[in-house]
Short mmCIF file of C-alpha atoms in Angstrom, two decimals:
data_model
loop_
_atom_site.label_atom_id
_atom_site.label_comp_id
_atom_site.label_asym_id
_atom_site.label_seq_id
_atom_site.Cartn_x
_atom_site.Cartn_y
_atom_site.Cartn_z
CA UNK B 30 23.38 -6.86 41.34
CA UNK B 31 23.85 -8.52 44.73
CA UNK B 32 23.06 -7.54 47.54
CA UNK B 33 22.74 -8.56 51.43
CA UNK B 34 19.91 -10.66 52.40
CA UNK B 35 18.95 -11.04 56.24
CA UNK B 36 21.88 -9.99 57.14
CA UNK B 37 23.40 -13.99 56.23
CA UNK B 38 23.76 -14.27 52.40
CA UNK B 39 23.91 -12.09 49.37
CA UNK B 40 22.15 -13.56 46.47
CA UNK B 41 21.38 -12.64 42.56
CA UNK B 42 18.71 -10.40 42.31
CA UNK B 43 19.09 -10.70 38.52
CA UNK B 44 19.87 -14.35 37.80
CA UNK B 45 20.98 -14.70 34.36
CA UNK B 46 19.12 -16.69 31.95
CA UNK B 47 20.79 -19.28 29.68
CA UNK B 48 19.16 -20.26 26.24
CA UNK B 49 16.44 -19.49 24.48
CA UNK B 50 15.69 -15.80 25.48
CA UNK B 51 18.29 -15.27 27.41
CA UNK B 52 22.12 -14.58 27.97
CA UNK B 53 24.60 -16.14 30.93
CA UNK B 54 26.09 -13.04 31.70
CA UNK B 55 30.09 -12.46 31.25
CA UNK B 56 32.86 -11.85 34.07
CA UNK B 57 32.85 -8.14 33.27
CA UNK B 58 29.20 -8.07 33.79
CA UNK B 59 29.31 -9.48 37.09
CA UNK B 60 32.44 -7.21 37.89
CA UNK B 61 29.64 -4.22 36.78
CA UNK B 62 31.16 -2.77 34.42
CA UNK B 63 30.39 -4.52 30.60
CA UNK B 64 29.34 -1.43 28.54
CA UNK B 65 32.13 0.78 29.38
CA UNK B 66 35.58 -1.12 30.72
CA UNK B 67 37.70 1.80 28.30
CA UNK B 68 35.02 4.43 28.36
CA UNK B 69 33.55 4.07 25.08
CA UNK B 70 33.48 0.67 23.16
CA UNK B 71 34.90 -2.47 24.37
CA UNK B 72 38.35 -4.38 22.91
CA UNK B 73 37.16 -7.53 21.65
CA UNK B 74 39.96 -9.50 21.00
CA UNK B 75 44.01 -8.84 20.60
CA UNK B 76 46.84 -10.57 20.60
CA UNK B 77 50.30 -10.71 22.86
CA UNK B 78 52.96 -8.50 20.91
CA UNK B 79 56.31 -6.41 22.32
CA UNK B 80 55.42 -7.90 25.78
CA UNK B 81 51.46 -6.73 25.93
CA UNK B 82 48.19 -7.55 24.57
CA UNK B 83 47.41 -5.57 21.48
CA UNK B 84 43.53 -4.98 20.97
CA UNK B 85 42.89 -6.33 17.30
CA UNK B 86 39.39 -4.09 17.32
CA UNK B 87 36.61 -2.61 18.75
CA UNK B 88 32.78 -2.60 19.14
CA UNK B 89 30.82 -1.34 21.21
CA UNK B 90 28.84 -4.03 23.34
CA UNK B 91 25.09 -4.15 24.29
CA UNK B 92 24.40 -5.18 27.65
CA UNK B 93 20.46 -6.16 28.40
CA UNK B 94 30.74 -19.41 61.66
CA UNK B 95 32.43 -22.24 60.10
CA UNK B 96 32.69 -24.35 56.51
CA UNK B 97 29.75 -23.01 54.19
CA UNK B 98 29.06 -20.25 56.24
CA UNK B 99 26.87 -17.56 54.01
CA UNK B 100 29.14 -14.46 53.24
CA UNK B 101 28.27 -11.31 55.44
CA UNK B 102 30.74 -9.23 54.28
CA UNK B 103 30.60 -8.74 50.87
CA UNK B 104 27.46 -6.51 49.74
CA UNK B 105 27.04 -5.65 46.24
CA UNK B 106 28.98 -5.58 43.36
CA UNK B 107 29.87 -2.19 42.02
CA UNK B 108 27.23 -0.33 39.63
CA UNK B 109 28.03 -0.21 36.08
CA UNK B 110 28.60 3.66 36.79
CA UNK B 111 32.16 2.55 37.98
CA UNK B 112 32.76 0.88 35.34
CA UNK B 113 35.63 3.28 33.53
CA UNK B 114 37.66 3.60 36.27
CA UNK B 115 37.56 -0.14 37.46
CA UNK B 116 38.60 -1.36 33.72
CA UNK B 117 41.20 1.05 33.40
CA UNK B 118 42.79 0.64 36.71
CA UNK B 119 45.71 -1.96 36.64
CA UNK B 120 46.51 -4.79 38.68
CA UNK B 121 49.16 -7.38 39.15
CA UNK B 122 48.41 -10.51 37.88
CA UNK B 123 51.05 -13.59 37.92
CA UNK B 124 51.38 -15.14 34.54
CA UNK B 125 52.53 -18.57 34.41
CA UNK B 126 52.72 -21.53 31.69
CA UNK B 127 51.23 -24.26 32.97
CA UNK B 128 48.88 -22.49 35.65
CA UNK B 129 50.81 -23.52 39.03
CA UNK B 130 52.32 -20.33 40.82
CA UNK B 131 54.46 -20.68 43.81
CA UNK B 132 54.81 -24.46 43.00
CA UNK B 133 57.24 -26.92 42.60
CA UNK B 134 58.68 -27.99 39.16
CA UNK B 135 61.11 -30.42 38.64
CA UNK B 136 64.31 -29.23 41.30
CA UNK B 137 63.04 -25.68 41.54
CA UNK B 138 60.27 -23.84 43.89
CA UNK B 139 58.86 -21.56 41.05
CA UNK B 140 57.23 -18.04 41.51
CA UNK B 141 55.09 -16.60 38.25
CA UNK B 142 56.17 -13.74 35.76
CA UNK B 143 54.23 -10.80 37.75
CA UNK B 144 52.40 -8.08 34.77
CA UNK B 145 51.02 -4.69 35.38
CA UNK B 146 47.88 -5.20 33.02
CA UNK B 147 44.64 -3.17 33.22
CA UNK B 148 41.99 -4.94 34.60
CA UNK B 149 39.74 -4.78 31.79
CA UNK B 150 42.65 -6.50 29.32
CA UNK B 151 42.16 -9.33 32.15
CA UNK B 152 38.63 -10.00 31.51
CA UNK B 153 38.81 -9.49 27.94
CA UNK B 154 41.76 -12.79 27.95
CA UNK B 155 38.84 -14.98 30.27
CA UNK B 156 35.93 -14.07 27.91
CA UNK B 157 38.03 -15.42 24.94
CA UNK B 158 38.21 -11.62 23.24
CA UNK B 159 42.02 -11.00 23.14
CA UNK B 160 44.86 -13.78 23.41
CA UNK B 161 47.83 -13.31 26.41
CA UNK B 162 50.61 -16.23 26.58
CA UNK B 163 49.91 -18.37 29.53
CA UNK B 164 47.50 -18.25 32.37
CA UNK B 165 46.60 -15.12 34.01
CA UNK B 166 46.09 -15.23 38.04
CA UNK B 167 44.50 -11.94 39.84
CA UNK B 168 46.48 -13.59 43.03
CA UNK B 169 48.62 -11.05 44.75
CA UNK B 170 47.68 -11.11 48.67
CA UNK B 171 49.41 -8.02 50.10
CA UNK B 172 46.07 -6.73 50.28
CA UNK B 173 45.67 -6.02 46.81
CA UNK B 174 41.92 -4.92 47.02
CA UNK B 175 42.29 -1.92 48.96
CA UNK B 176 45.55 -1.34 47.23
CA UNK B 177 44.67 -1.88 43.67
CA UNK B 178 41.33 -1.96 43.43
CA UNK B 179 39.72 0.82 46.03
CA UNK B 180 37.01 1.70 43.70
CA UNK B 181 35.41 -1.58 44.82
CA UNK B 182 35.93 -0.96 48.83
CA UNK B 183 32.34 0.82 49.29
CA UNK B 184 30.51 -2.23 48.27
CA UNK B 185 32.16 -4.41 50.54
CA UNK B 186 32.33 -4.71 54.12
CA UNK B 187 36.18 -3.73 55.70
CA UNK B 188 35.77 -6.76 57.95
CA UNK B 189 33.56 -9.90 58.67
CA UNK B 190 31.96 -8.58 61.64
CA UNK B 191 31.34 -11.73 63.59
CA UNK B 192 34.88 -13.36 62.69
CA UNK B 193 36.38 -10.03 63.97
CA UNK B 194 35.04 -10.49 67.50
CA UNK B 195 35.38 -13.87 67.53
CA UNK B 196 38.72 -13.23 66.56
CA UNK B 197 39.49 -9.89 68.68
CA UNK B 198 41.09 -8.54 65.95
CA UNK B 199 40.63 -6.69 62.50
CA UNK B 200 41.82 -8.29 59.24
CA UNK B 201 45.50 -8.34 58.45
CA UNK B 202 44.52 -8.22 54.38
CA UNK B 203 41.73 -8.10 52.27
CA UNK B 204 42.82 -9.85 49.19
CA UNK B 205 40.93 -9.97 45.53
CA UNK B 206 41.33 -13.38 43.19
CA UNK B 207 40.33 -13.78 39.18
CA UNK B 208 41.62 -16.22 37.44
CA UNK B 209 41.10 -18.47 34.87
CA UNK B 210 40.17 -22.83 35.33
CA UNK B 211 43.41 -24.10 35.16
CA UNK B 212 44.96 -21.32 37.60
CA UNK B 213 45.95 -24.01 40.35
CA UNK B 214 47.00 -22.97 44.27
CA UNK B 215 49.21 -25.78 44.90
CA UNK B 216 48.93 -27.62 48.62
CA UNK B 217 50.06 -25.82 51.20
CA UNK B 218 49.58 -23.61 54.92
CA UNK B 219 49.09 -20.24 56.08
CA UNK B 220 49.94 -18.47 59.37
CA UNK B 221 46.05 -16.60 58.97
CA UNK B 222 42.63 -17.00 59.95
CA UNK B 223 41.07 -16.89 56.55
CA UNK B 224 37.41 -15.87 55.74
CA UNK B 225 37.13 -16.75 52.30
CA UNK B 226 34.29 -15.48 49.95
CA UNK B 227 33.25 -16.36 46.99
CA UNK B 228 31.01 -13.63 44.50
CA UNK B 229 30.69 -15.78 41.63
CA UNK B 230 31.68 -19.50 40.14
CA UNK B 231 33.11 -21.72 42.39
CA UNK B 232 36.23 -22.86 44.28
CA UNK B 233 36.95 -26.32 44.59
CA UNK B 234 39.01 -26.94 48.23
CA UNK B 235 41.04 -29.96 48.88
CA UNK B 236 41.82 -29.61 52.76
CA UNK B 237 44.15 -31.55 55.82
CA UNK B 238 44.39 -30.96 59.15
CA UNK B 239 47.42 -29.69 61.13
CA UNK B 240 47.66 -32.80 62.68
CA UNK B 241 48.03 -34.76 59.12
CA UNK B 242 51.51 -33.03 59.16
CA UNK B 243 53.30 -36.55 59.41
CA UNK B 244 51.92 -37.70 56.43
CA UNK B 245 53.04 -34.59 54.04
CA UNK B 246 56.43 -34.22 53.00
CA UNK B 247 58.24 -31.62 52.60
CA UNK B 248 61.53 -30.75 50.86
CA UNK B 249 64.09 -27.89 50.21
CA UNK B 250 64.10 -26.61 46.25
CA UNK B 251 66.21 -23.77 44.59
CA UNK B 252 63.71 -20.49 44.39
CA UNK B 253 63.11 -19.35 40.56
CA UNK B 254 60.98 -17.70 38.78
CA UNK B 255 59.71 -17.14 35.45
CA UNK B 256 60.04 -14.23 33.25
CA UNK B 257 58.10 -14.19 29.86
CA UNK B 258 60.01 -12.97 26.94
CA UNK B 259 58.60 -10.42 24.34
CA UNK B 260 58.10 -13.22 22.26
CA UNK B 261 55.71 -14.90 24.78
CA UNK B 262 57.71 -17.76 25.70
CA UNK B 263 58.73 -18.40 29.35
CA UNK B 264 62.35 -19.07 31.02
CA UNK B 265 62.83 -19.86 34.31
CA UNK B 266 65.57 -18.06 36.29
CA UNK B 267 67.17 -19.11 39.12
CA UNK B 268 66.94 -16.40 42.40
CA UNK B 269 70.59 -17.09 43.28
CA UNK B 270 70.17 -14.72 46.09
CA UNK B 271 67.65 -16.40 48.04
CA UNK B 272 68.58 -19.40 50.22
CA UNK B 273 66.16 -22.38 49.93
CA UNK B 274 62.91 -22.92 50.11
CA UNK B 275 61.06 -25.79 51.73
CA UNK B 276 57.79 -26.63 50.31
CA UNK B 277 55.41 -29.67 49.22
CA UNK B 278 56.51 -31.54 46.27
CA UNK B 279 53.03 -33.83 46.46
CA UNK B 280 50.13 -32.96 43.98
CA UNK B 281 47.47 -34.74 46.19
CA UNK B 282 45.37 -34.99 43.31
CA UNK B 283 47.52 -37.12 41.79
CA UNK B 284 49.88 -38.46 44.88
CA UNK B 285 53.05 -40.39 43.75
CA UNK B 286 52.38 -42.93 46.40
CA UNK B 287 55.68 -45.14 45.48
CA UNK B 288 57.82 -41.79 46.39
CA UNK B 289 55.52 -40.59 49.14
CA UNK B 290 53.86 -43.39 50.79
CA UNK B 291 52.89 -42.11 54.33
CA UNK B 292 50.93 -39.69 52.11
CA UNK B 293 47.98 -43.12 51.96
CA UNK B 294 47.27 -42.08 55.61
CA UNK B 295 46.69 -38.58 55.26
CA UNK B 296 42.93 -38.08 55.08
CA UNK B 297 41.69 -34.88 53.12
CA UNK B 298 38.45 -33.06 53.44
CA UNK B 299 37.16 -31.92 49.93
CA UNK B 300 34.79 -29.20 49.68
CA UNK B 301 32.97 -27.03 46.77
CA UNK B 302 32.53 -22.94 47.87
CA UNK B 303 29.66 -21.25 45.60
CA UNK B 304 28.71 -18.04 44.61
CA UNK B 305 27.12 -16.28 48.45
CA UNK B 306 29.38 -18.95 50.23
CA UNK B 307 31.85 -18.17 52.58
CA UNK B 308 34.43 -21.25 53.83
CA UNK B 309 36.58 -20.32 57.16
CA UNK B 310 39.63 -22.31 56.46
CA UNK B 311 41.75 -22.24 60.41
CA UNK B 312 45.22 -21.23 60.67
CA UNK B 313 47.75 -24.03 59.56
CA UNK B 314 45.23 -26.02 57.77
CA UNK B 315 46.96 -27.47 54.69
CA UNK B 316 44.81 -26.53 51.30
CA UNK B 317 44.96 -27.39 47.64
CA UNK B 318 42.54 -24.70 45.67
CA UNK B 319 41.12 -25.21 42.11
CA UNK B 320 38.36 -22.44 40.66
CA UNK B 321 35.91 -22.47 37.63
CA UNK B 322 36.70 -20.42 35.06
CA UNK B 323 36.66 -16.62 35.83
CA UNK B 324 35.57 -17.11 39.25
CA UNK B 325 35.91 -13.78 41.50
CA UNK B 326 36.58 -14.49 45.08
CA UNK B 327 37.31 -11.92 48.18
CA UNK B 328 39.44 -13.30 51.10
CA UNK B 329 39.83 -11.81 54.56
CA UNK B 330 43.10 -12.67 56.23
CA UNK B 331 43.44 -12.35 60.70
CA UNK B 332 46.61 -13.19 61.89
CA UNK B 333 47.06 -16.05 63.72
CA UNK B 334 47.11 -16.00 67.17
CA UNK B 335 50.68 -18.08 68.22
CA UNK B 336 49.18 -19.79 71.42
CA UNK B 337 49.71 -23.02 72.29
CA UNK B 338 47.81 -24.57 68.99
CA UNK B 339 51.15 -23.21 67.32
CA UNK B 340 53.06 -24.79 69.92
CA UNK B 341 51.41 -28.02 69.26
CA UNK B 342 51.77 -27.55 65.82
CA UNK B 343 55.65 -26.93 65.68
CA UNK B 344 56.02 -29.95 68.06
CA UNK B 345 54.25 -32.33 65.93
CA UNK B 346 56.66 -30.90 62.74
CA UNK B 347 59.90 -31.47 64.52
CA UNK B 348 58.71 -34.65 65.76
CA UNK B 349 58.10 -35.39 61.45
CA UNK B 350 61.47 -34.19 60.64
CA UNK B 351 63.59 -35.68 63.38
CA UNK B 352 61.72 -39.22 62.65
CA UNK B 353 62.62 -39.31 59.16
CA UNK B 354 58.77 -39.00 58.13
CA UNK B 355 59.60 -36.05 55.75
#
């Protein structure tokens, strides 16, 4: 369980043991609900057929104010008394082949396949127990926590009290993420204040500075997105409707310096967000995210307040764009 310490951190009050003796406990575990995600038993594997993951058995199982700022608002993690009605309850998840959702590839801007899948079909694909084609993203940020997944809203704090008056303002969105390692966000801004909390792994943020804008081009792609087939492959279809979209081409993990070379004076801020860490990532801060393997996160989202740092901000862009830089 965790739980709020001082008021400035929650921490594991039941640290799982590794090795001899002992068992590292499993995403569903953390989530608090191992022993009874369907009611009774637990699927333990399955495998992707007519469009949905097909359990192959079951058993039951046996259970025994600024960057690094401690997370306030998150509590506890639900009791294992919820568990039934968490692991049935389903969730949209974006499904894509390669692990990069709204990200470019090739000529296109591509948005993932979006499933309905239940929640505890989700954990049972990150803890190796059933097979789903692709990789599976808990990522939808229209406030999916409170929309989704209210059975977890009592052990969690609405708002991040401090951030709130600081902010003069309650959150826009309270948004849930679960994914697996190679679910990638690729680099780019928000228009939010965003109070991001982390309840177990890690995320791994590669960050820039509004004022790096110069330095990180942009270009206008074709919106598609991918639909999986029943036979679990994945096409990409063009959104013929929808007019262009710009976005950042640049993996800055890998920068093609040849094709982007103002990109060498562009200097990012890396930073690791643990378990009982919280990271407050400013409005129009650019941001690359990578995550450990079923790591469960909680983000709070404040609109922006459109003063005259936006101002700034849209000067310095069409000064980029009218001087070629892009």
């Amino acid at each position: 369980m965790y739980e709020l310490v001082n008021k400035q951190s929650f921490v594991n009050t039941r640290r799982p043991a590794s090795g001899a003796g002992g068992r590292r406990r499993g995403f569903s575990q953390v989530l608090g609900f191992a022993e009874s995600r369907r009611g009774g038993g637990v699927s333990r594997g399955g495998v992707f057929r007519g469009g949905r993951v097909v359990p192959r058995r079951r058993r039951r199982r046996h259970g025994g104010g600024g960057f690094g700022r401690r997370a306030e608002g998150i509590t506890r993690i639900p009791g294992r008394r919820k568990g039934a009605t968490v692991g049935s309850t389903e969730v949209s998840v974006a499904v894509t082949p390669d692990g990069y959702a709204d990200a470019v590839r090739g000529n296109r801007f591509v948005m993932p396949a979006e499933r309905r899948l239940p929640l505890s079909c989700v954990l049972d694909v990150l803890e190796g127990q059933a097979q789903h084609p692709g990789v599976l993203y808990v990522q939808k940020q229209c406030s999916n926590l409170p929309t989704e997944l209210p059975q977890l809203l009592p052990d969690l704090e609405s708002h991040v009290p401090w951030a709130s008056e600081a902010l003069g303002r309650m959150p826009d969105a309270v948004n849930f993420w679960l994914g697996e390692a190679t679910a990638v966000t690729s680099l780019h801004k928000d228009h939010y204040e965003n109070l991001y909390c982390v309840v177990s792994g890690e995320k791994r943020f590669l960050l820039h500075p509004p004022s790096d804008r110069p330095f990180i081009p942009y270009e206008l792609y074709t919106p598609a997105t991918y639909q999986l087939t029943e036979e679990g492959s994945f096409e990409m279809v063009d959104e013929e409707a929808m007019e262009k979209v710009p976005w950042i081409p640049l993996d800055p993990l890998a920068p093609d310096l040849a094709r982007y070379p103002s990109y060498s004076q562009a200097r990012a801020l890396c930073c690791t967000v643990q378990a009982g860490e919280m990271l407050y990532l400013p409005a129009l801060w650019f941001h690359h995210v990578q995550q450990s393997h079923g790591c469960i996160a909680v983000n709070y989202w404040y609109d922006m307040e459109y003063d005259l740092k936006y101002s700034y901000f849209q000067l310095l862009d069409s000064l980029t764009k009218a001087s070629g830089l892009d």
